[in-house]
Short mmCIF file of C-alpha atoms and ligand atoms in Angstrom, two decimals:
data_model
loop_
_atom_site.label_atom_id
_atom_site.label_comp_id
_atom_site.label_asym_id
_atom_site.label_seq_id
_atom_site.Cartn_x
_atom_site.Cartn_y
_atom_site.Cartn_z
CA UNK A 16 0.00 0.00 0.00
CA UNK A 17 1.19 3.45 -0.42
CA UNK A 18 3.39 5.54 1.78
CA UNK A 19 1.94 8.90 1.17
CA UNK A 20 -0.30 8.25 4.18
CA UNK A 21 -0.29 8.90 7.35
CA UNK A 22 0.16 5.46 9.50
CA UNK A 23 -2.66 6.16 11.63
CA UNK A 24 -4.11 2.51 11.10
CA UNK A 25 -2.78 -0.58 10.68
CA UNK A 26 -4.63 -1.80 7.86
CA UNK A 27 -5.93 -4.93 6.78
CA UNK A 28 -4.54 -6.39 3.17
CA UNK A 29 -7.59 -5.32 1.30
CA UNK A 30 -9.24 -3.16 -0.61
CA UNK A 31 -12.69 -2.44 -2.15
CA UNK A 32 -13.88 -1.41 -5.04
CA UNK A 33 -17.61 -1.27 -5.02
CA UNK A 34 -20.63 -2.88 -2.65
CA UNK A 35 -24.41 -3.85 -2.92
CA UNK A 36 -26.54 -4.17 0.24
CA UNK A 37 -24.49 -5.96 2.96
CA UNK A 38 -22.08 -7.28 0.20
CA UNK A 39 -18.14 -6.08 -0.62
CA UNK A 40 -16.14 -6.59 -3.70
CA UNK A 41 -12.55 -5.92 -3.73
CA UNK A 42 -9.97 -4.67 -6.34
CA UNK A 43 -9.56 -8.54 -7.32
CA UNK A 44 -13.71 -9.62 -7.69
CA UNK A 45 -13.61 -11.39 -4.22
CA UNK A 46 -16.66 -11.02 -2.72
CA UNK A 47 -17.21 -10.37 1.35
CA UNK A 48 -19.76 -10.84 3.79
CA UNK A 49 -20.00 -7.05 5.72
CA UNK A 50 -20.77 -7.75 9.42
CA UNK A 51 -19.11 -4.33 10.52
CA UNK A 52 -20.69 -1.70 8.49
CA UNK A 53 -17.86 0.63 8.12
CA UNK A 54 -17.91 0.65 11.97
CA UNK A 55 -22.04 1.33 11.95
CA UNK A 56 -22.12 3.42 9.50
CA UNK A 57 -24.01 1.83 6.84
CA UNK A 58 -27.03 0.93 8.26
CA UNK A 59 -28.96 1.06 4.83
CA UNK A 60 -25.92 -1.03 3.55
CA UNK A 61 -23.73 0.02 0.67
CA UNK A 62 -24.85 1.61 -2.34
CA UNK A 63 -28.89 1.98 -1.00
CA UNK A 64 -30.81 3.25 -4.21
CA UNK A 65 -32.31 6.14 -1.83
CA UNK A 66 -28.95 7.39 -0.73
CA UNK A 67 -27.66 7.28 -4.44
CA UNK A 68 -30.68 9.28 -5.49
CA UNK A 69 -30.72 11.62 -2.93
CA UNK A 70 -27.04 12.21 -3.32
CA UNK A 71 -27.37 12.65 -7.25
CA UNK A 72 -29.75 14.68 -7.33
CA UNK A 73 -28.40 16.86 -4.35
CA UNK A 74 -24.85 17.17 -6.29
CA UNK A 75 -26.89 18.46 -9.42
CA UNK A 76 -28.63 21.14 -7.51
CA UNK A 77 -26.61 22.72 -4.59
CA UNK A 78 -24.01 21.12 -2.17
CA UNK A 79 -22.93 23.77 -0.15
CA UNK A 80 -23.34 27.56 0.55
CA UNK A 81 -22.18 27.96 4.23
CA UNK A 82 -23.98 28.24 7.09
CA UNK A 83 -23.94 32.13 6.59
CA UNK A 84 -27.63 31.58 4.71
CA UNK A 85 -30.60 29.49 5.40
CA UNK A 86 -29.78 26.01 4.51
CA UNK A 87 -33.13 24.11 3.29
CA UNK A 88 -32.02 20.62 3.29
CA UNK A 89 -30.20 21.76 6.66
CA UNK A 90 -33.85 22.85 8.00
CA UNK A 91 -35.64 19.65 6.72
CA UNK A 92 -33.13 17.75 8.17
CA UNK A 93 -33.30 19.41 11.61
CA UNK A 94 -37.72 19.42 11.30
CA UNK A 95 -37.23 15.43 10.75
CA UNK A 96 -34.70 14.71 13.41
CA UNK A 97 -36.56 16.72 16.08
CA UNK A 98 -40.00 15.64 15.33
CA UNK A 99 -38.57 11.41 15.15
CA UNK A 100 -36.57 12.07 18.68
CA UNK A 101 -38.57 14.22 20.94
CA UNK A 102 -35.36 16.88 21.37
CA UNK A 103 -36.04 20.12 20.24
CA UNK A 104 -33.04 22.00 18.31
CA UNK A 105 -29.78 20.04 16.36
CA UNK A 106 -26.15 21.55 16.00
CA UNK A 107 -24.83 19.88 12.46
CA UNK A 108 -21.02 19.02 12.23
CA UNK A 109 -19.47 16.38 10.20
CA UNK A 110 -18.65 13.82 12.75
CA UNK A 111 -18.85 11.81 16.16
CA UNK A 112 -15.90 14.07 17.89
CA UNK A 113 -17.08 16.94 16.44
CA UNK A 114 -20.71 16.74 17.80
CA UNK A 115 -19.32 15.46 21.20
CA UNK A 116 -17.08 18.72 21.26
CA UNK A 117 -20.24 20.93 20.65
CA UNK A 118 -22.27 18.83 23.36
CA UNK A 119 -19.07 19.03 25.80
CA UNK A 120 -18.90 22.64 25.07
CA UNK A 121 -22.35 23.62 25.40
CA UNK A 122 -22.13 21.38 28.83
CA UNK A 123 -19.46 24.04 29.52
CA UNK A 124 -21.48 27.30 28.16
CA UNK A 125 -24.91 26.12 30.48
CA UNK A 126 -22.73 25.75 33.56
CA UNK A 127 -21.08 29.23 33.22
CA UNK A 128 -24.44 30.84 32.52
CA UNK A 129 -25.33 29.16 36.01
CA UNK A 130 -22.75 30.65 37.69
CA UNK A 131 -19.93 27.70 37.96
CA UNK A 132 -17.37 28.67 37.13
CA UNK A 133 -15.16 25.32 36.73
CA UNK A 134 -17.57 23.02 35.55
CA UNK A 135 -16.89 19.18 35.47
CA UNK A 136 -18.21 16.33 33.51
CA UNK A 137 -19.01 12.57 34.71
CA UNK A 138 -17.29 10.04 32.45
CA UNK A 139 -17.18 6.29 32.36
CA UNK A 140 -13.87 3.92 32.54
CA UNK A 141 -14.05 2.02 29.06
CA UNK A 142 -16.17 4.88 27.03
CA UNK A 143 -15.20 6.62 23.66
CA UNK A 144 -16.25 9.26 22.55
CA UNK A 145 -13.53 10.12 19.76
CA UNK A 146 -9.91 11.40 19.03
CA UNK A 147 -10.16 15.58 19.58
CA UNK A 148 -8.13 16.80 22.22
CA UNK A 149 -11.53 17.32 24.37
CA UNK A 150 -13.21 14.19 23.39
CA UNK A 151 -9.87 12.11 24.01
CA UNK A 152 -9.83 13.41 27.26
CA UNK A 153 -13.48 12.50 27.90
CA UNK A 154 -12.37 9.25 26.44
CA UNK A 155 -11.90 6.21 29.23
CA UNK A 156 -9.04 4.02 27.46
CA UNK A 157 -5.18 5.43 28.02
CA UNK A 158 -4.64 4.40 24.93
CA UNK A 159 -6.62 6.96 22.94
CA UNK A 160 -4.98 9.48 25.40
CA UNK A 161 -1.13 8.18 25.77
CA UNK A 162 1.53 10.72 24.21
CA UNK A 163 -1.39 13.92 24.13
CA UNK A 164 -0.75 15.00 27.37
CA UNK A 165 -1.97 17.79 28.67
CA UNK A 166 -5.35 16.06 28.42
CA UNK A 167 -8.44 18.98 28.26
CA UNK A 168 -9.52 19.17 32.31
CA UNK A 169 -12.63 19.14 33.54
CA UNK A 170 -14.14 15.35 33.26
CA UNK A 171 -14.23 12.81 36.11
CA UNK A 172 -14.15 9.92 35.57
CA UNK A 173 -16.69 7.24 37.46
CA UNK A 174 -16.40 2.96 36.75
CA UNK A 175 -19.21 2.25 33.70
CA UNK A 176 -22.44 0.79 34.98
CA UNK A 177 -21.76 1.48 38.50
CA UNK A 178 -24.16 3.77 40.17
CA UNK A 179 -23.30 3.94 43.59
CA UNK A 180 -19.80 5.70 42.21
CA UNK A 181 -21.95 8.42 40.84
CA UNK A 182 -23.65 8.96 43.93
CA UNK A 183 -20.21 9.41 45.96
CA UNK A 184 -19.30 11.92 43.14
CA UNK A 185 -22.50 14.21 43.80
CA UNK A 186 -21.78 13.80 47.38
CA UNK A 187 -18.13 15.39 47.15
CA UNK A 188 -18.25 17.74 44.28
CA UNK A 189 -19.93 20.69 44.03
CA UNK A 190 -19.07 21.41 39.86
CA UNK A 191 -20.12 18.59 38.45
CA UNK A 192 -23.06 19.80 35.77
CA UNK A 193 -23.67 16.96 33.40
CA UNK A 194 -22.81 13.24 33.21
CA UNK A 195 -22.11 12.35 29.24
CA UNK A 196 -22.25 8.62 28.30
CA UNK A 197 -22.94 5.76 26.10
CA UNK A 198 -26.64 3.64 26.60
CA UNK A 199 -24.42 0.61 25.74
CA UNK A 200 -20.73 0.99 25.04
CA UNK A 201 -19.32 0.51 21.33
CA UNK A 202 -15.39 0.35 21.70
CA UNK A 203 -15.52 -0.34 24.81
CA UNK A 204 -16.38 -3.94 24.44
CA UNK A 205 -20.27 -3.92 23.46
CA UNK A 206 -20.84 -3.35 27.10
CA UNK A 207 -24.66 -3.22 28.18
CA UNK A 208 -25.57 -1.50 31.62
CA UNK A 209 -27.67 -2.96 34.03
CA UNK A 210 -31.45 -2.64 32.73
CA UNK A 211 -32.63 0.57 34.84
CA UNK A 212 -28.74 2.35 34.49
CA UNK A 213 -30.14 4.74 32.16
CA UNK A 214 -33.25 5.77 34.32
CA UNK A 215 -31.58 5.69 37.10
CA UNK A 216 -28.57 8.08 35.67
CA UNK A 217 -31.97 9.66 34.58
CA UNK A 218 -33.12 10.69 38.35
CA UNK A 219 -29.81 11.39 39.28
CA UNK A 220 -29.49 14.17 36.83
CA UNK A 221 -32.91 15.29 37.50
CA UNK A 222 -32.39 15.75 41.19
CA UNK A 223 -29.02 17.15 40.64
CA UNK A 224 -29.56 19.49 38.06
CA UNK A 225 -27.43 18.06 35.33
CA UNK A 226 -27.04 17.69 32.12
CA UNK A 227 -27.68 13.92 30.94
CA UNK A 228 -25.74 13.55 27.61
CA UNK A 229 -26.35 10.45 25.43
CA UNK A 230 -23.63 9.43 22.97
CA UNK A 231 -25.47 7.56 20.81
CA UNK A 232 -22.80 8.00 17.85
CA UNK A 233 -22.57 4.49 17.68
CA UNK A 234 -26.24 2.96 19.46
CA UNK A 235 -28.06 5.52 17.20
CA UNK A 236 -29.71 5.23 13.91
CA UNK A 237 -31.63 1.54 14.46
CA UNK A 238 -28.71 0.52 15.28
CA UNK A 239 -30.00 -1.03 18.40
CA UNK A 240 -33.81 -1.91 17.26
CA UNK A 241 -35.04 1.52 18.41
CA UNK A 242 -33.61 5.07 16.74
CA UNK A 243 -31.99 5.95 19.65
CA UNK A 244 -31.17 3.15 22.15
CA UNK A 245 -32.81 5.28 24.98
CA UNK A 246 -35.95 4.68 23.70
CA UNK A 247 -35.73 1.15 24.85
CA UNK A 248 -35.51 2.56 28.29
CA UNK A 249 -38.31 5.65 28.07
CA UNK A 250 -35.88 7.70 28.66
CA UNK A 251 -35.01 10.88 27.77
CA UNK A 252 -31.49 12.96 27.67
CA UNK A 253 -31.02 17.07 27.65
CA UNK A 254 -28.72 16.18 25.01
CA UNK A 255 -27.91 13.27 22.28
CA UNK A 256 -25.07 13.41 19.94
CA UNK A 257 -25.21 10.99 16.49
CA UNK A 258 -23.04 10.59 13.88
CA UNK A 259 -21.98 7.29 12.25
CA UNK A 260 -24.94 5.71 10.74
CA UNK A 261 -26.40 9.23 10.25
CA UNK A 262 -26.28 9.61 6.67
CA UNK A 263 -24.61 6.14 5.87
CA UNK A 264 -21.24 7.28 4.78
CA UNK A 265 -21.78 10.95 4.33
CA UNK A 266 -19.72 12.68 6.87
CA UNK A 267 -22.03 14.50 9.16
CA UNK A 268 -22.68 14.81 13.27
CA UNK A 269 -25.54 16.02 14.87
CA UNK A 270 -25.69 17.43 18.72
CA UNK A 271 -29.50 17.53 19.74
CA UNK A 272 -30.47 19.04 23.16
CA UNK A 273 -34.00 20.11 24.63
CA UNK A 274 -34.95 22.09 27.49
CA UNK A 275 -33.04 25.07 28.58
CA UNK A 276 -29.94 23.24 26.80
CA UNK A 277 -31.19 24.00 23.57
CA UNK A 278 -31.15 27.45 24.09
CA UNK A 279 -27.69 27.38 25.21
CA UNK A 280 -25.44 28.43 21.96
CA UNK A 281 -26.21 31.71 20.44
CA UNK A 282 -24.52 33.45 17.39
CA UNK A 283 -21.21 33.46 17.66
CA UNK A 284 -20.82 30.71 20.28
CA UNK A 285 -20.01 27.82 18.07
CA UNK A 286 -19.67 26.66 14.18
CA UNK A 287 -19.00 24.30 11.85
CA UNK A 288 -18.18 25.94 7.83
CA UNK A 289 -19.06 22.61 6.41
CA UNK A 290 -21.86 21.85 9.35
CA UNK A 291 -25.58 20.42 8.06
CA UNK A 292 -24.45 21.44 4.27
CA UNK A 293 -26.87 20.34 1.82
CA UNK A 294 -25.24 17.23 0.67
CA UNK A 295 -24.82 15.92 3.90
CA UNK A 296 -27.75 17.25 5.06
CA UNK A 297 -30.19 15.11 2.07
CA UNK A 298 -28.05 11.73 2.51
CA UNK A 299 -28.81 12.19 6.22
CA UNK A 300 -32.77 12.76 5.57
CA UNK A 301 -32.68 9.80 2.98
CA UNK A 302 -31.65 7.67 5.85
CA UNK A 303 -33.90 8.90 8.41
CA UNK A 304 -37.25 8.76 5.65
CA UNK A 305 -35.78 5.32 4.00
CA UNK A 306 -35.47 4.04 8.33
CA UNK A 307 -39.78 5.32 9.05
CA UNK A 308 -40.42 4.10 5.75
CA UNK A 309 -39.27 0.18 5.71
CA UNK A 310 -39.49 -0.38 9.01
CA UNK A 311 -35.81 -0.79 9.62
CA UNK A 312 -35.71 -0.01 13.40
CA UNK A 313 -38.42 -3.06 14.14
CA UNK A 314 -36.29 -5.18 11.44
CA UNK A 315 -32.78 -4.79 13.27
CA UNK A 316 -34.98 -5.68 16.57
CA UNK A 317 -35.78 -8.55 15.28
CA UNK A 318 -33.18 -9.71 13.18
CA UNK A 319 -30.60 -8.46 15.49
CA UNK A 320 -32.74 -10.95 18.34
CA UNK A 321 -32.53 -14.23 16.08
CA UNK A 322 -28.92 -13.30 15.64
CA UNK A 323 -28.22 -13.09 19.38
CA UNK A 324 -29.87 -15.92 20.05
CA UNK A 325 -28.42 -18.27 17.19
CA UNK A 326 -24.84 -17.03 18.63
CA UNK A 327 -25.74 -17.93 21.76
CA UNK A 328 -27.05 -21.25 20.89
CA UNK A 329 -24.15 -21.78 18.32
CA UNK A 330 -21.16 -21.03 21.34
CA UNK A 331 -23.38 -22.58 24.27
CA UNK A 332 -21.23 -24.37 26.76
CA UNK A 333 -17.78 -23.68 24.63
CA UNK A 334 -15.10 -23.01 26.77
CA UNK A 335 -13.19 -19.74 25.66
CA UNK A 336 -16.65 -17.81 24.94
CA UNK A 337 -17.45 -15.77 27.87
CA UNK A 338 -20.17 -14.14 26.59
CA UNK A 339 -22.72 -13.30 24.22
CA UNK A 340 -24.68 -9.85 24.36
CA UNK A 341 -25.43 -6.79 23.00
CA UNK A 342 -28.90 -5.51 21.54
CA UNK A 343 -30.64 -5.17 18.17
CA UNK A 344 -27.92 -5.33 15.24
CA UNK A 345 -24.62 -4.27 17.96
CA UNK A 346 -23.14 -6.97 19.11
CA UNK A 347 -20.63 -8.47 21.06
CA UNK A 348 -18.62 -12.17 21.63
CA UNK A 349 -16.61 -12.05 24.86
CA UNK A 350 -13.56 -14.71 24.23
CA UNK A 351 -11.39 -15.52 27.53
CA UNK A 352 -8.53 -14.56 25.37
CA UNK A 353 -7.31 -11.77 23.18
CA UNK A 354 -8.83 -12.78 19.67
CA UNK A 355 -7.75 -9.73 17.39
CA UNK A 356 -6.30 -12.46 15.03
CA UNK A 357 -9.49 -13.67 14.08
CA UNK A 358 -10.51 -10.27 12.00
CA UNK A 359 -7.68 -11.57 9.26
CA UNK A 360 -9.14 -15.11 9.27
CA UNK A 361 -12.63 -13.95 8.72
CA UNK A 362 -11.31 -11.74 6.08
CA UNK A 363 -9.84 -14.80 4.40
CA UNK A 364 -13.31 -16.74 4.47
CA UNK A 365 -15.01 -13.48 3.29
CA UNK A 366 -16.49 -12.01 6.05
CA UNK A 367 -15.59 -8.86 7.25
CA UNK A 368 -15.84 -8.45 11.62
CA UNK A 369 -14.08 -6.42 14.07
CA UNK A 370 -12.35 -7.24 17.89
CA UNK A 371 -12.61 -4.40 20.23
CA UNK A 372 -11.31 -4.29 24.20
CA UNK A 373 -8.52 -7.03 22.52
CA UNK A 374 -11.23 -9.63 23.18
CA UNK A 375 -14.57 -8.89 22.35
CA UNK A 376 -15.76 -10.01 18.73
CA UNK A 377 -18.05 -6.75 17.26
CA UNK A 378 -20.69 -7.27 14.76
CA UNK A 379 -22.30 -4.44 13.18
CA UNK A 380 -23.97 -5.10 10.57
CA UNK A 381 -26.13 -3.62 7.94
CA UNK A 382 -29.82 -2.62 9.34
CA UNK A 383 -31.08 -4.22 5.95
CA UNK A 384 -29.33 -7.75 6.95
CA UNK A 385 -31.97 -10.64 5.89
CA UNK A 386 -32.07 -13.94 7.35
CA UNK A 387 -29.86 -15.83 4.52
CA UNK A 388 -27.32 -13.75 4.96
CA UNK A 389 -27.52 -14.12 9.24
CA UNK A 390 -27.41 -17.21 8.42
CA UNK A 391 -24.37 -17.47 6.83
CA UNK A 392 -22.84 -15.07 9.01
CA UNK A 393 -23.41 -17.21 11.88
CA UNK A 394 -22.20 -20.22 9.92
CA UNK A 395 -19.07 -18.58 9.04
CA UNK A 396 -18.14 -17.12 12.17
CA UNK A 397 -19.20 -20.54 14.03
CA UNK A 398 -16.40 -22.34 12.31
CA UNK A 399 -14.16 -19.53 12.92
CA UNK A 400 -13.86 -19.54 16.26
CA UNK A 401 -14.27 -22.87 17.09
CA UNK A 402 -11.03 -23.41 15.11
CA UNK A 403 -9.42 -20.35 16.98
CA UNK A 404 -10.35 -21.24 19.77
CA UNK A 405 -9.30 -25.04 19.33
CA UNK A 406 -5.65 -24.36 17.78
CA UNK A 407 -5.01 -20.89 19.88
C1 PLP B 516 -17.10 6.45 16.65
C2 PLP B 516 -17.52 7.09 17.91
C3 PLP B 516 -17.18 8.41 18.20
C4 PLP B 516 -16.28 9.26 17.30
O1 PLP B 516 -16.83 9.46 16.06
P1 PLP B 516 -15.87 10.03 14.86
O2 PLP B 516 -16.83 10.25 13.73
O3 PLP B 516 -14.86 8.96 14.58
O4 PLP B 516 -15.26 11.28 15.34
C5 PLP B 516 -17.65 8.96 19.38
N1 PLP B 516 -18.42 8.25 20.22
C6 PLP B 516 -18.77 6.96 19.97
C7 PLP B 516 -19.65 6.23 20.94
C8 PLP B 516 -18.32 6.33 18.81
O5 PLP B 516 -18.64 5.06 18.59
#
């Protein structure tokens, strides 16, 4: 591969010329299985006839102006996303970090206007929440952080899933104004909270008078069988941040926030020159129409269920799995051994996975994933790690 890039990732020996659905092709015809979305990004799967049209027809009439004007597809966009999440205002940037940095600064901005004057964050051991200065500092894994020292101040850090911890952090601080988090962690392992974390993070906030910020960058977007994964739990954040599966490939982030954190930014207080621009902005509101419209949220419930269970069936009683779990179409395989190997022997039978937290096997597929192709994935994988598993 060429050397005029950066080597910010290792990278696997492949490369792709063209998809279909939740099918790859690379330069040489091979064809691949995609279980990992381009990290959940293509929920509608690759090349979705809505996405293409809306992108087409988009380039042929305006793709950007600057958010000097009044953006229409910017405005649809933000009317659709409001009325499908129950928040009530959107901040448009063009990815996870980026809409993380605009929630952790308008965390920053609320608490000022309140009168604290060093405001602190809750954080979680084991989140991410991307690889900006502020966001790697909000970040719970060293290794995001290691070598960008000074780290951005102001976050405290609390163990994930673990509410008595947050308790004994209201009792001894006085700044802390909003607790940001992930519903289930991505990176981290596929890590799902105990089943009333989120409401109970919920009452905390209430009582406290902080923010509760949802990074659903990753859980977002049907990814987990609902829109937002805090819809499984009826609960409802002063602030969400999406990205990823947004507009299925189109780079775009979105910070949401209701309440009197909506009102927080006013001219001048934060901006984005590429933010919301109208080709971003009508891939994005292709995905959200093409989600309503098929029913994709309810299929990656389902789907994503059969899938769980078959994996759980399929490793039952096999020493070396830990774990299965995860919800909808997000989910993880906890081996009792570092498996990162295993990502280059799927690739060689044609299916493409990922291993997070150096043990945990992450499948993110495609929304659209049918039962066939679930099928096979299981199948595939199956054989996979038996044989690791067996021969490691
Ligand atoms: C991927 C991710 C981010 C960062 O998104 P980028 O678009 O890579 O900046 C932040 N938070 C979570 C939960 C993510 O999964």
């Amino acid at each position: 591969m060429s050397d005029s890039l950066m080597a910010t990732y290792n990278r696997l020996p492949v490369t792709f010329a063209r998809g279909e659905g939740v099918w790859l092709w690379d330069t040489e015809g091979r064809r691949y299985l995609d279980a990992l979305a381009g990290i959940a990004v293509c929920g509608l799967g690759h090349a979705h006839p809505a996405v293409r049209d809306a992108l087409c027809e988009q380039a042929g009439t305006l793709v950007h102006t600057s958010n000097l004007y009044g953006v229409l597809e910017q405005q649809r966009l933000g009317d659709l996303l409001i009325e499908q999440t129950g928040m009530e205002r959107v901040f448009f940037g063009n990815s996870g970090a980026e809409a993380n940095e605009a929630a952790i600064k308008l965390a920053r901005l609320h608490a000022h206007r309140k009168g604290i004057d060093n405001p602190a964050i809750l954080v979680t051991e084991g989140s991410f929440h991307g690889r900006t200065l502020a966001t790697l500092s909000a970040t719970g894994n060293r290794k995001v952080q290691a070598g960008f020292e000074p780290l951005v101040q102001g976050f405290v850090r609390v163990p994930y899933d673990d509410i008595e911890a947050i308790e004994t952090a209201a009792a001894n601080r006085s700044n802390i104004v909003a607790i940001l988090v992930e519903p289930i962690q991505g990176e981290g392992g596929i890590n799902v909270p105990a089943a009333d974390y989120n409401a109970r993070l919920r009452a905390i906030c209430d009582r406290e008078g902080w923010l509760l910020i949802h990074d659903e960058i990753q859980t977002g977007m049907g990814r987990t069988g609902r829109l937002l994964a805090h819809q499984h739990d009826g609960v409802q954040p002063d602030v969400v941040t999406l990205a990823k599966g947004l507009a299925n490939g189109v780079p775009i982030g979105a910070c949401l926030a209701r309440g009197e954190a909506a009102d927080t930014f006013g001219p001048g207080s934060h901006g984005s020159t590429f933010g919301g621009n109208p080709l971003a902005a009508r891939a994005a509101r292709a995905v959200l129409e093409t989600l309503r419209d098929e029913d994709l949220c309810s299929h990656a419930d389902t789907i994503g269920a059969w899938l769980m269970e078959a994996l759980r069936e399929t490793f039952a009683g096999t020493p070396g799995v830990v774990e299965v779990r995860g919800r909808g179409l997000m989910i993880g395989i906890e081996l009792d051994r570092p498996c990162g190997v295993l990502v280059g022997q799927a690739l060689e039978a044609g299916l493409l996975i990922n291993v997070t937290a150096e043990r945990v096997i992450r499948l993110l597929p495609p929304l659209i994933l049918q039962q066939a192709e679930a099928e096979q994935l299981v199948e595939t994988l199956t054989g996979l790690v038996r044989r690791f598993l067996e021969t490691d």
